[in-house]
Amino acid sequence: YQPHSIGFGLVDSEARPLEGGHGYTLSFDVDDLPPVTEFWELPVYDGYGYFVDNPIDRYSATSYLYRAGAYHVAEGRLTFRLQGEAPADPDEARNWLPIPASGPFRLAARFYGPTSPLVDGTYAMPQLVRVEH
């Protein structure tokens, strides 16, 4: 039993290093969220391993906030927007994870009470997709 595991996101879906100045999406099917017995968290760190300073003091996304209805869900998808500036669309802004305006960053997904698919690697964690905004 592994009570806590971490998944690092250092590259996008095309194996390019994550860089501020670009926009990214991370999209989950709400019927296939990370399988945990406790909760999951998606914190974003700058290239030095610190939280990204931002005007709304948002440093991560969590399953607690998802269950509380804090995030926008469309067509069965929970899509986080990772970019330096807040999205103009209010629904997308609800799912905004601030990243640095420039330089490297990383996503360090944390899973508390991971179940077998996370422990044995069979869960297909979505990849960060670079998008131009």
C-alpha atoms as an extended CHARMM CRD file, in Angstrom:
* protein
*
       133  EXT
         1         1  TYR       CA              0.0000000000        0.0000000000        0.0000000000  PROA      1               0.0000000000
         2         2  GLN       CA              1.3190000000        3.3850000000       -1.0130000000  PROA      2               0.0000000000
         3         3  PRO       CA             -0.5240000000        6.1500000000        0.9180000000  PROA      3               0.0000000000
         4         4  HSD       CA              0.7590000000        8.9930000000       -1.2440000000  PROA      4               0.0000000000
         5         5  SER       CA              2.2780000000        9.1600000000       -4.7070000000  PROA      5               0.0000000000
         6         6  ILE       CA              3.4360000000       11.9860000000       -6.9270000000  PROA      6               0.0000000000
         7         7  GLY       CA              3.3980000000       12.3360000000      -10.6990000000  PROA      7               0.0000000000
         8         8  PHE       CA              5.6300000000       14.9820000000      -12.2580000000  PROA      8               0.0000000000
         9         9  GLY       CA              4.6870000000       16.9160000000      -15.3720000000  PROA      9               0.0000000000
        10        10  LEU       CA              7.8460000000       18.3410000000      -16.9290000000  PROA      10              0.0000000000
        11        11  VAL       CA              6.9570000000       18.1420000000      -20.6270000000  PROA      11              0.0000000000
        12        12  ASP       CA              3.8710000000       18.6620000000      -22.7600000000  PROA      12              0.0000000000
        13        13  SER       CA              2.0820000000       16.1050000000      -24.9410000000  PROA      13              0.0000000000
        14        14  GLU       CA              4.7430000000       16.5600000000      -27.6440000000  PROA      14              0.0000000000
        15        15  ALA       CA              7.6450000000       16.0950000000      -25.1780000000  PROA      15              0.0000000000
        16        16  ARG       CA              8.5290000000       19.8130000000      -25.2230000000  PROA      16              0.0000000000
        17        17  PRO       CA              9.6950000000       21.2780000000      -21.8770000000  PROA      17              0.0000000000
        18        18  LEU       CA              6.9730000000       23.2460000000      -20.0760000000  PROA      18              0.0000000000
        19        19  GLU       CA              7.6270000000       26.9520000000      -20.5220000000  PROA      19              0.0000000000
        20        20  GLY       CA              5.8780000000       30.0580000000      -19.2670000000  PROA      20              0.0000000000
        21        21  GLY       CA              4.7380000000       32.2990000000      -22.0970000000  PROA      21              0.0000000000
        22        22  HSD       CA              2.7300000000       29.4490000000      -23.6040000000  PROA      22              0.0000000000
        23        23  GLY       CA             -0.7090000000       28.2480000000      -22.5940000000  PROA      23              0.0000000000
        24        24  TYR       CA             -1.5950000000       24.6610000000      -21.7440000000  PROA      24              0.0000000000
        25        25  THR       CA             -4.6730000000       22.6130000000      -21.0180000000  PROA      25              0.0000000000
        26        26  LEU       CA             -4.9930000000       19.5620000000      -18.8070000000  PROA      26              0.0000000000
        27        27  SER       CA             -8.2990000000       17.8360000000      -19.4440000000  PROA      27              0.0000000000
        28        28  PHE       CA             -9.9220000000       15.0150000000      -17.4680000000  PROA      28              0.0000000000
        29        29  ASP       CA            -13.0110000000       12.9990000000      -18.2660000000  PROA      29              0.0000000000
        30        30  VAL       CA            -15.1270000000       13.4550000000      -15.1150000000  PROA      30              0.0000000000
        31        31  ASP       CA            -15.8800000000        9.7080000000      -15.1980000000  PROA      31              0.0000000000
        32        32  ASP       CA            -12.1280000000        8.9640000000      -15.1550000000  PROA      32              0.0000000000
        33        33  LEU       CA            -10.5930000000       11.2860000000      -12.5640000000  PROA      33              0.0000000000
        34        34  PRO       CA             -7.4810000000       10.0920000000      -10.7040000000  PROA      34              0.0000000000
        35        35  PRO       CA             -8.5100000000        7.0510000000       -8.6440000000  PROA      35              0.0000000000
        36        36  VAL       CA             -7.8450000000        7.8140000000       -4.9850000000  PROA      36              0.0000000000
        37        37  THR       CA             -9.4320000000        6.9660000000       -1.6610000000  PROA      37              0.0000000000
        38        38  GLU       CA             -8.6320000000       10.3860000000       -0.1690000000  PROA      38              0.0000000000
        39        39  PHE       CA             -7.9660000000       13.2800000000       -2.5890000000  PROA      39              0.0000000000
        40        40  TRP       CA             -5.8050000000       14.5040000000       -5.4470000000  PROA      40              0.0000000000
        41        41  GLU       CA             -4.0100000000       17.8200000000       -5.8720000000  PROA      41              0.0000000000
        42        42  LEU       CA             -2.3990000000       19.4880000000       -8.8980000000  PROA      42              0.0000000000
        43        43  PRO       CA              0.1170000000       22.0770000000       -7.6460000000  PROA      43              0.0000000000
        44        44  VAL       CA              2.1600000000       24.1980000000      -10.0640000000  PROA      44              0.0000000000
        45        45  TYR       CA              5.7710000000       25.1490000000       -9.3140000000  PROA      45              0.0000000000
        46        46  ASP       CA              8.2170000000       27.4610000000      -11.0390000000  PROA      46              0.0000000000
        47        47  GLY       CA             11.5990000000       26.2580000000      -12.3180000000  PROA      47              0.0000000000
        48        48  TYR       CA             13.1010000000       26.5850000000       -8.8300000000  PROA      48              0.0000000000
        49        49  GLY       CA             10.4210000000       24.4870000000       -7.1310000000  PROA      49              0.0000000000
        50        50  TYR       CA              8.4480000000       27.3670000000       -5.5970000000  PROA      50              0.0000000000
        51        51  PHE       CA              4.7900000000       28.1730000000       -5.9910000000  PROA      51              0.0000000000
        52        52  VAL       CA              4.0500000000       30.6380000000       -8.8000000000  PROA      52              0.0000000000
        53        53  ASP       CA              3.2410000000       34.0850000000       -7.4190000000  PROA      53              0.0000000000
        54        54  ASN       CA             -0.1380000000       35.1800000000       -8.8030000000  PROA      54              0.0000000000
        55        55  PRO       CA             -2.8580000000       37.7690000000       -8.1470000000  PROA      55              0.0000000000
        56        56  ILE       CA             -5.5110000000       35.2820000000       -6.9810000000  PROA      56              0.0000000000
        57        57  ASP       CA             -3.2780000000       33.2510000000       -4.6420000000  PROA      57              0.0000000000
        58        58  ARG       CA             -4.1080000000       30.0190000000       -6.4790000000  PROA      58              0.0000000000
        59        59  TYR       CA             -1.3010000000       27.4840000000       -6.3490000000  PROA      59              0.0000000000
        60        60  SER       CA             -3.0670000000       24.2140000000       -7.0790000000  PROA      60              0.0000000000
        61        61  ALA       CA             -6.3140000000       22.5150000000       -8.0580000000  PROA      61              0.0000000000
        62        62  THR       CA             -7.8310000000       19.8170000000       -5.8440000000  PROA      62              0.0000000000
        63        63  SER       CA            -10.4810000000       17.1430000000       -5.8790000000  PROA      63              0.0000000000
        64        64  TYR       CA            -12.0090000000       18.8720000000       -2.8380000000  PROA      64              0.0000000000
        65        65  LEU       CA            -12.7120000000       21.9600000000       -4.9230000000  PROA      65              0.0000000000
        66        66  TYR       CA            -13.9790000000       19.8070000000       -7.7890000000  PROA      66              0.0000000000
        67        67  ARG       CA            -16.4620000000       18.0540000000       -5.4780000000  PROA      67              0.0000000000
        68        68  ALA       CA            -17.5220000000       21.4400000000       -4.0560000000  PROA      68              0.0000000000
        69        69  GLY       CA            -18.4280000000       22.6150000000       -7.5800000000  PROA      69              0.0000000000
        70        70  ALA       CA            -15.7100000000       25.2600000000       -7.7930000000  PROA      70              0.0000000000
        71        71  TYR       CA            -14.6070000000       24.2910000000      -11.3140000000  PROA      71              0.0000000000
        72        72  HSD       CA            -16.3870000000       24.5970000000      -14.6260000000  PROA      72              0.0000000000
        73        73  VAL       CA            -17.2150000000       21.2720000000      -16.2970000000  PROA      73              0.0000000000
        74        74  ALA       CA            -18.3390000000       21.1580000000      -19.9300000000  PROA      74              0.0000000000
        75        75  GLU       CA            -19.5160000000       18.0890000000      -21.8400000000  PROA      75              0.0000000000
        76        76  GLY       CA            -18.2130000000       15.7580000000      -19.1470000000  PROA      76              0.0000000000
        77        77  ARG       CA            -14.7180000000       17.2770000000      -19.1980000000  PROA      77              0.0000000000
        78        78  LEU       CA            -12.8330000000       19.0800000000      -16.4410000000  PROA      78              0.0000000000
        79        79  THR       CA            -10.2600000000       21.1950000000      -18.2500000000  PROA      79              0.0000000000
        80        80  PHE       CA             -7.6690000000       23.2320000000      -16.4110000000  PROA      80              0.0000000000
        81        81  ARG       CA             -6.0640000000       26.2270000000      -18.1430000000  PROA      81              0.0000000000
        82        82  LEU       CA             -2.4050000000       26.7450000000      -17.3080000000  PROA      82              0.0000000000
        83        83  GLN       CA             -1.1950000000       30.1450000000      -18.4790000000  PROA      83              0.0000000000
        84        84  GLY       CA              0.4150000000       33.3140000000      -17.1930000000  PROA      84              0.0000000000
        85        85  GLU       CA             -2.6300000000       35.5730000000      -17.4510000000  PROA      85              0.0000000000
        86        86  ALA       CA             -6.1920000000       34.8550000000      -16.4010000000  PROA      86              0.0000000000
        87        87  PRO       CA             -8.4340000000       33.6530000000      -19.2380000000  PROA      87              0.0000000000
        88        88  ALA       CA            -10.9670000000       36.2490000000      -20.3930000000  PROA      88              0.0000000000
        89        89  ASP       CA            -13.7980000000       33.7030000000      -20.3590000000  PROA      89              0.0000000000
        90        90  PRO       CA            -15.2470000000       33.5130000000      -16.8030000000  PROA      90              0.0000000000
        91        91  ASP       CA            -15.7930000000       29.7350000000      -17.0030000000  PROA      91              0.0000000000
        92        92  GLU       CA            -12.2040000000       29.1510000000      -18.1160000000  PROA      92              0.0000000000
        93        93  ALA       CA            -10.9820000000       31.5320000000      -15.3900000000  PROA      93              0.0000000000
        94        94  ARG       CA            -12.6070000000       29.2640000000      -12.7770000000  PROA      94              0.0000000000
        95        95  ASN       CA            -10.2420000000       26.5060000000      -13.9400000000  PROA      95              0.0000000000
        96        96  TRP       CA             -7.1370000000       28.6880000000      -14.2770000000  PROA      96              0.0000000000
        97        97  LEU       CA             -3.8400000000       27.5060000000      -12.8280000000  PROA      97              0.0000000000
        98        98  PRO       CA             -1.3290000000       30.3830000000      -13.0340000000  PROA      98              0.0000000000
        99        99  ILE       CA              2.1090000000       29.6230000000      -14.4580000000  PROA      99              0.0000000000
       100       100  PRO       CA              5.1420000000       31.9180000000      -14.7680000000  PROA      100             0.0000000000
       101       101  ALA       CA              5.0810000000       34.5480000000      -17.5320000000  PROA      101             0.0000000000
       102       102  SER       CA              8.3660000000       33.0520000000      -18.7620000000  PROA      102             0.0000000000
       103       103  GLY       CA             10.7970000000       30.3190000000      -17.8510000000  PROA      103             0.0000000000
       104       104  PRO       CA             10.2850000000       26.6990000000      -16.9190000000  PROA      104             0.0000000000
       105       105  PHE       CA              7.5770000000       25.3640000000      -14.6320000000  PROA      105             0.0000000000
       106       106  ARG       CA              6.3120000000       21.9650000000      -13.5600000000  PROA      106             0.0000000000
       107       107  LEU       CA              3.1700000000       20.2760000000      -12.3920000000  PROA      107             0.0000000000
       108       108  ALA       CA              3.5640000000       17.8340000000       -9.4970000000  PROA      108             0.0000000000
       109       109  ALA       CA              0.3250000000       15.8540000000       -9.2380000000  PROA      109             0.0000000000
       110       110  ARG       CA             -0.1940000000       14.4060000000       -5.7710000000  PROA      110             0.0000000000
       111       111  PHE       CA             -2.4550000000       11.4700000000       -5.0600000000  PROA      111             0.0000000000
       112       112  TYR       CA             -3.4500000000       10.6810000000       -1.4870000000  PROA      112             0.0000000000
       113       113  GLY       CA             -4.7220000000        7.1490000000       -1.0590000000  PROA      113             0.0000000000
       114       114  PRO       CA             -3.9060000000        6.1010000000       -4.6350000000  PROA      114             0.0000000000
       115       115  THR       CA             -5.6660000000        2.9540000000       -5.7880000000  PROA      115             0.0000000000
       116       116  SER       CA             -4.1650000000        0.2040000000       -7.9370000000  PROA      116             0.0000000000
       117       117  PRO       CA             -4.3220000000        1.9880000000      -11.3270000000  PROA      117             0.0000000000
       118       118  LEU       CA             -2.1560000000        4.8180000000       -9.9840000000  PROA      118             0.0000000000
       119       119  VAL       CA              0.2190000000        2.5230000000       -8.1150000000  PROA      119             0.0000000000
       120       120  ASP       CA              0.7860000000        0.0810000000      -10.9860000000  PROA      120             0.0000000000
       121       121  GLY       CA              0.8430000000        2.7870000000      -13.6810000000  PROA      121             0.0000000000
       122       122  THR       CA             -2.2400000000        1.6700000000      -15.6110000000  PROA      122             0.0000000000
       123       123  TYR       CA             -4.1410000000        4.9210000000      -14.9950000000  PROA      123             0.0000000000
       124       124  ALA       CA             -3.7760000000        7.0840000000      -18.1130000000  PROA      124             0.0000000000
       125       125  MET       CA             -2.9560000000       10.4870000000      -16.6230000000  PROA      125             0.0000000000
       126       126  PRO       CA             -3.8740000000       13.1810000000      -19.1600000000  PROA      126             0.0000000000
       127       127  GLN       CA             -1.0330000000       15.1170000000      -20.7120000000  PROA      127             0.0000000000
       128       128  LEU       CA             -0.5410000000       18.8580000000      -20.8170000000  PROA      128             0.0000000000
       129       129  VAL       CA             -1.3950000000       20.1420000000      -24.3000000000  PROA      129             0.0000000000
       130       130  ARG       CA              0.1900000000       23.3970000000      -25.4810000000  PROA      130             0.0000000000
       131       131  VAL       CA             -2.3360000000       25.8310000000      -26.8970000000  PROA      131             0.0000000000
       132       132  GLU       CA             -1.9180000000       29.3280000000      -28.2390000000  PROA      132             0.0000000000
       133       133  HSD       CA             -4.1600000000       31.8410000000      -26.5370000000  PROA      133             0.0000000000
